[in-house]
Amino acid sequence: MVNQIELHGYEEFSKYIETVDPKGPPVLLYFSGAKLPSGESWCSDCCEAEPVVNAYLSELKKDIIFAYVDVGNRETWKDMACSFRTDSRLKLMVIPTIIVWKGVQRLEGSQCNKRELLQMLFEDED
């Protein structure tokens, strides 16, 4: 079963990641722009990827934790000193990005809206 959680900002992300059980289910992190009042992200690439990712997750029958991580508004993300960009564990360059925590696998940008790439990423977790 996919356990989905939402984390808002770097501080929430940092606190959560410290609690991850290395012996627990795999953790996948989906970094995206903050949601506007409309419910959509300010990031157009994130808006394109989200329905594809959500559709894939709804069909997945694996025991994983999928964390939606809001990187902040456009101004926060575009700042080169943004903690998500400077954290050596993440090295985020673009959003959306999906990372397997404590792994090397990742999808970046338009890769996140390709079902076949999502499937490969999640299959690597077996």
PDB file of C-alpha atoms in Angstrom:
ATOM      1  CA  MET A   1       0.000   0.000   0.000  1.00  0.00           C
ATOM      2  CA  VAL A   2       1.230   3.473  -0.873  1.00  0.00           C
ATOM      3  CA  ASN A   3       1.293   5.754   2.157  1.00  0.00           C
ATOM      4  CA  GLN A   4       1.165   9.355   0.893  1.00  0.00           C
ATOM      5  CA  ILE A   5       2.233  12.307   3.019  1.00  0.00           C
ATOM      6  CA  GLU A   6       2.664  16.027   2.369  1.00  0.00           C
ATOM      7  CA  LEU A   7       5.585  18.123   3.573  1.00  0.00           C
ATOM      8  CA  HIS A   8       5.607  21.897   3.222  1.00  0.00           C
ATOM      9  CA  GLY A   9       8.980  23.614   3.032  1.00  0.00           C
ATOM     10  CA  TYR A  10      12.516  22.649   3.878  1.00  0.00           C
ATOM     11  CA  GLU A  11      12.067  22.631   7.647  1.00  0.00           C
ATOM     12  CA  GLU A  12       9.210  20.085   7.520  1.00  0.00           C
ATOM     13  CA  PHE A  13      11.190  18.004   5.027  1.00  0.00           C
ATOM     14  CA  SER A  14      14.280  18.009   7.272  1.00  0.00           C
ATOM     15  CA  LYS A  15      12.327  17.026  10.379  1.00  0.00           C
ATOM     16  CA  TYR A  16      10.548  14.214   8.560  1.00  0.00           C
ATOM     17  CA  ILE A  17      13.652  12.779   6.909  1.00  0.00           C
ATOM     18  CA  GLU A  18      15.333  12.424  10.327  1.00  0.00           C
ATOM     19  CA  THR A  19      12.509  10.084  11.391  1.00  0.00           C
ATOM     20  CA  VAL A  20      12.706   7.732   8.391  1.00  0.00           C
ATOM     21  CA  ASP A  21      13.317   4.136   9.460  1.00  0.00           C
ATOM     22  CA  PRO A  22      16.083   2.683   7.259  1.00  0.00           C
ATOM     23  CA  LYS A  23      14.508  -0.763   7.765  1.00  0.00           C
ATOM     24  CA  GLY A  24      11.045   0.516   6.858  1.00  0.00           C
ATOM     25  CA  PRO A  25       9.375   0.777   3.473  1.00  0.00           C
ATOM     26  CA  PRO A  26      11.190   2.693   0.717  1.00  0.00           C
ATOM     27  CA  VAL A  27      10.654   6.451   0.724  1.00  0.00           C
ATOM     28  CA  LEU A  28      10.158   8.317  -2.538  1.00  0.00           C
ATOM     29  CA  LEU A  29      10.226  12.113  -2.471  1.00  0.00           C
ATOM     30  CA  TYR A  30       8.320  14.159  -5.026  1.00  0.00           C
ATOM     31  CA  PHE A  31       9.555  17.767  -5.057  1.00  0.00           C
ATOM     32  CA  SER A  32       7.118  20.253  -6.561  1.00  0.00           C
ATOM     33  CA  GLY A  33       6.244  23.936  -6.489  1.00  0.00           C
ATOM     34  CA  ALA A  34       3.809  25.177  -3.843  1.00  0.00           C
ATOM     35  CA  LYS A  35       0.119  25.044  -4.651  1.00  0.00           C
ATOM     36  CA  LEU A  36      -1.741  28.222  -5.542  1.00  0.00           C
ATOM     37  CA  PRO A  37      -5.244  28.918  -4.143  1.00  0.00           C
ATOM     38  CA  SER A  38      -6.582  27.127  -7.258  1.00  0.00           C
ATOM     39  CA  GLY A  39      -4.996  23.903  -5.988  1.00  0.00           C
ATOM     40  CA  GLU A  40      -2.465  23.752  -8.820  1.00  0.00           C
ATOM     41  CA  SER A  41       1.255  24.371  -8.513  1.00  0.00           C
ATOM     42  CA  TRP A  42       2.760  27.601  -9.861  1.00  0.00           C
ATOM     43  CA  CYS A  43       5.193  25.310 -11.735  1.00  0.00           C
ATOM     44  CA  SER A  44       3.749  24.328 -15.134  1.00  0.00           C
ATOM     45  CA  ASP A  45       5.980  21.234 -15.420  1.00  0.00           C
ATOM     46  CA  CYS A  46       4.727  20.123 -11.988  1.00  0.00           C
ATOM     47  CA  CYS A  47       1.120  20.580 -13.158  1.00  0.00           C
ATOM     48  CA  GLU A  48       1.816  18.339 -16.154  1.00  0.00           C
ATOM     49  CA  ALA A  49       3.461  15.618 -14.062  1.00  0.00           C
ATOM     50  CA  GLU A  50       1.072  15.519 -11.104  1.00  0.00           C
ATOM     51  CA  PRO A  51      -1.891  13.739 -12.777  1.00  0.00           C
ATOM     52  CA  VAL A  52       0.442  11.142 -14.328  1.00  0.00           C
ATOM     53  CA  VAL A  53       2.155  10.513 -10.984  1.00  0.00           C
ATOM     54  CA  ASN A  54      -1.166  10.353  -9.103  1.00  0.00           C
ATOM     55  CA  ALA A  55      -2.664   7.931 -11.639  1.00  0.00           C
ATOM     56  CA  TYR A  56       0.366   5.673 -11.341  1.00  0.00           C
ATOM     57  CA  LEU A  57       0.278   5.774  -7.528  1.00  0.00           C
ATOM     58  CA  SER A  58      -3.426   4.882  -7.491  1.00  0.00           C
ATOM     59  CA  GLU A  59      -2.618   1.602  -9.269  1.00  0.00           C
ATOM     60  CA  LEU A  60       0.544   0.753  -7.338  1.00  0.00           C
ATOM     61  CA  LYS A  61       0.312  -2.211  -4.974  1.00  0.00           C
ATOM     62  CA  LYS A  62       3.632  -1.751  -3.184  1.00  0.00           C
ATOM     63  CA  ASP A  63       4.497  -0.881   0.380  1.00  0.00           C
ATOM     64  CA  ILE A  64       6.161   2.522  -0.023  1.00  0.00           C
ATOM     65  CA  ILE A  65       6.014   5.990   1.451  1.00  0.00           C
ATOM     66  CA  PHE A  66       5.448   8.687  -1.159  1.00  0.00           C
ATOM     67  CA  ALA A  67       6.120  12.169   0.174  1.00  0.00           C
ATOM     68  CA  TYR A  68       4.931  15.209  -1.746  1.00  0.00           C
ATOM     69  CA  VAL A  69       7.437  17.941  -0.828  1.00  0.00           C
ATOM     70  CA  ASP A  70       6.420  21.537  -1.492  1.00  0.00           C
ATOM     71  CA  VAL A  71       9.623  23.513  -2.244  1.00  0.00           C
ATOM     72  CA  GLY A  72       7.873  26.862  -1.809  1.00  0.00           C
ATOM     73  CA  ASN A  73       6.722  29.631  -4.089  1.00  0.00           C
ATOM     74  CA  ARG A  74       8.456  30.609  -7.330  1.00  0.00           C
ATOM     75  CA  GLU A  75      10.616  33.276  -5.651  1.00  0.00           C
ATOM     76  CA  THR A  76      11.843  30.821  -2.990  1.00  0.00           C
ATOM     77  CA  TRP A  77      12.659  28.129  -5.553  1.00  0.00           C
ATOM     78  CA  LYS A  78      14.415  30.490  -8.002  1.00  0.00           C
ATOM     79  CA  ASP A  79      16.771  31.717  -5.247  1.00  0.00           C
ATOM     80  CA  MET A  80      20.070  29.886  -5.845  1.00  0.00           C
ATOM     81  CA  ALA A  81      20.528  29.777  -2.051  1.00  0.00           C
ATOM     82  CA  CYS A  82      17.287  27.772  -1.670  1.00  0.00           C
ATOM     83  CA  SER A  83      17.970  24.983   0.847  1.00  0.00           C
ATOM     84  CA  PHE A  84      16.533  22.353  -1.490  1.00  0.00           C
ATOM     85  CA  ARG A  85      19.163  23.373  -4.060  1.00  0.00           C
ATOM     86  CA  THR A  86      22.084  23.549  -1.626  1.00  0.00           C
ATOM     87  CA  ASP A  87      21.387  20.380   0.412  1.00  0.00           C
ATOM     88  CA  SER A  88      24.091  17.917  -0.678  1.00  0.00           C
ATOM     89  CA  ARG A  89      21.715  14.985  -0.100  1.00  0.00           C
ATOM     90  CA  LEU A  90      19.266  16.347  -2.685  1.00  0.00           C
ATOM     91  CA  LYS A  91      21.128  18.469  -5.233  1.00  0.00           C
ATOM     92  CA  LEU A  92      17.865  19.625  -6.787  1.00  0.00           C
ATOM     93  CA  MET A  93      18.279  21.477 -10.061  1.00  0.00           C
ATOM     94  CA  VAL A  94      14.728  21.341 -11.446  1.00  0.00           C
ATOM     95  CA  ILE A  95      11.215  20.636 -10.305  1.00  0.00           C
ATOM     96  CA  PRO A  96       9.430  18.382 -10.426  1.00  0.00           C
ATOM     97  CA  THR A  97      11.960  15.820  -9.231  1.00  0.00           C
ATOM     98  CA  ILE A  98      11.270  12.376  -7.775  1.00  0.00           C
ATOM     99  CA  ILE A  99      14.054  10.891  -5.668  1.00  0.00           C
ATOM    100  CA  VAL A 100      14.399   7.476  -4.067  1.00  0.00           C
ATOM    101  CA  TRP A 101      15.656   8.418  -0.578  1.00  0.00           C
ATOM    102  CA  LYS A 102      19.046   6.846   0.157  1.00  0.00           C
ATOM    103  CA  GLY A 103      19.223   5.662  -3.457  1.00  0.00           C
ATOM    104  CA  VAL A 104      20.654   7.011  -6.681  1.00  0.00           C
ATOM    105  CA  GLN A 105      17.503   6.776  -8.770  1.00  0.00           C
ATOM    106  CA  ARG A 106      15.743   9.993  -9.731  1.00  0.00           C
ATOM    107  CA  LEU A 107      13.469  11.467 -12.348  1.00  0.00           C
ATOM    108  CA  GLU A 108      13.731  15.157 -13.203  1.00  0.00           C
ATOM    109  CA  GLY A 109      11.540  17.631 -15.054  1.00  0.00           C
ATOM    110  CA  SER A 110       9.561  16.150 -17.950  1.00  0.00           C
ATOM    111  CA  GLN A 111      10.769  12.636 -17.042  1.00  0.00           C
ATOM    112  CA  CYS A 112       8.244  12.757 -14.163  1.00  0.00           C
ATOM    113  CA  ASN A 113       5.279  12.751 -16.539  1.00  0.00           C
ATOM    114  CA  LYS A 114       6.334   9.616 -18.405  1.00  0.00           C
ATOM    115  CA  ARG A 115       4.538   6.563 -17.072  1.00  0.00           C
ATOM    116  CA  GLU A 116       7.166   4.122 -18.351  1.00  0.00           C
ATOM    117  CA  LEU A 117       9.925   5.969 -16.466  1.00  0.00           C
ATOM    118  CA  LEU A 118       7.817   6.017 -13.293  1.00  0.00           C
ATOM    119  CA  GLN A 119       7.326   2.281 -13.671  1.00  0.00           C
ATOM    120  CA  MET A 120      11.084   1.713 -13.998  1.00  0.00           C
ATOM    121  CA  LEU A 121      11.773   3.897 -10.950  1.00  0.00           C
ATOM    122  CA  PHE A 122       9.256   2.049  -8.778  1.00  0.00           C
ATOM    123  CA  GLU A 123      10.315  -1.393 -10.045  1.00  0.00           C
ATOM    124  CA  ASP A 124      13.865  -0.649  -8.915  1.00  0.00           C
ATOM    125  CA  GLU A 125      12.470  -0.647  -5.381  1.00  0.00           C
ATOM    126  CA  ASP A 126      11.788  -4.412  -5.386  1.00  0.00           C
TER     127      ASP A 126
END
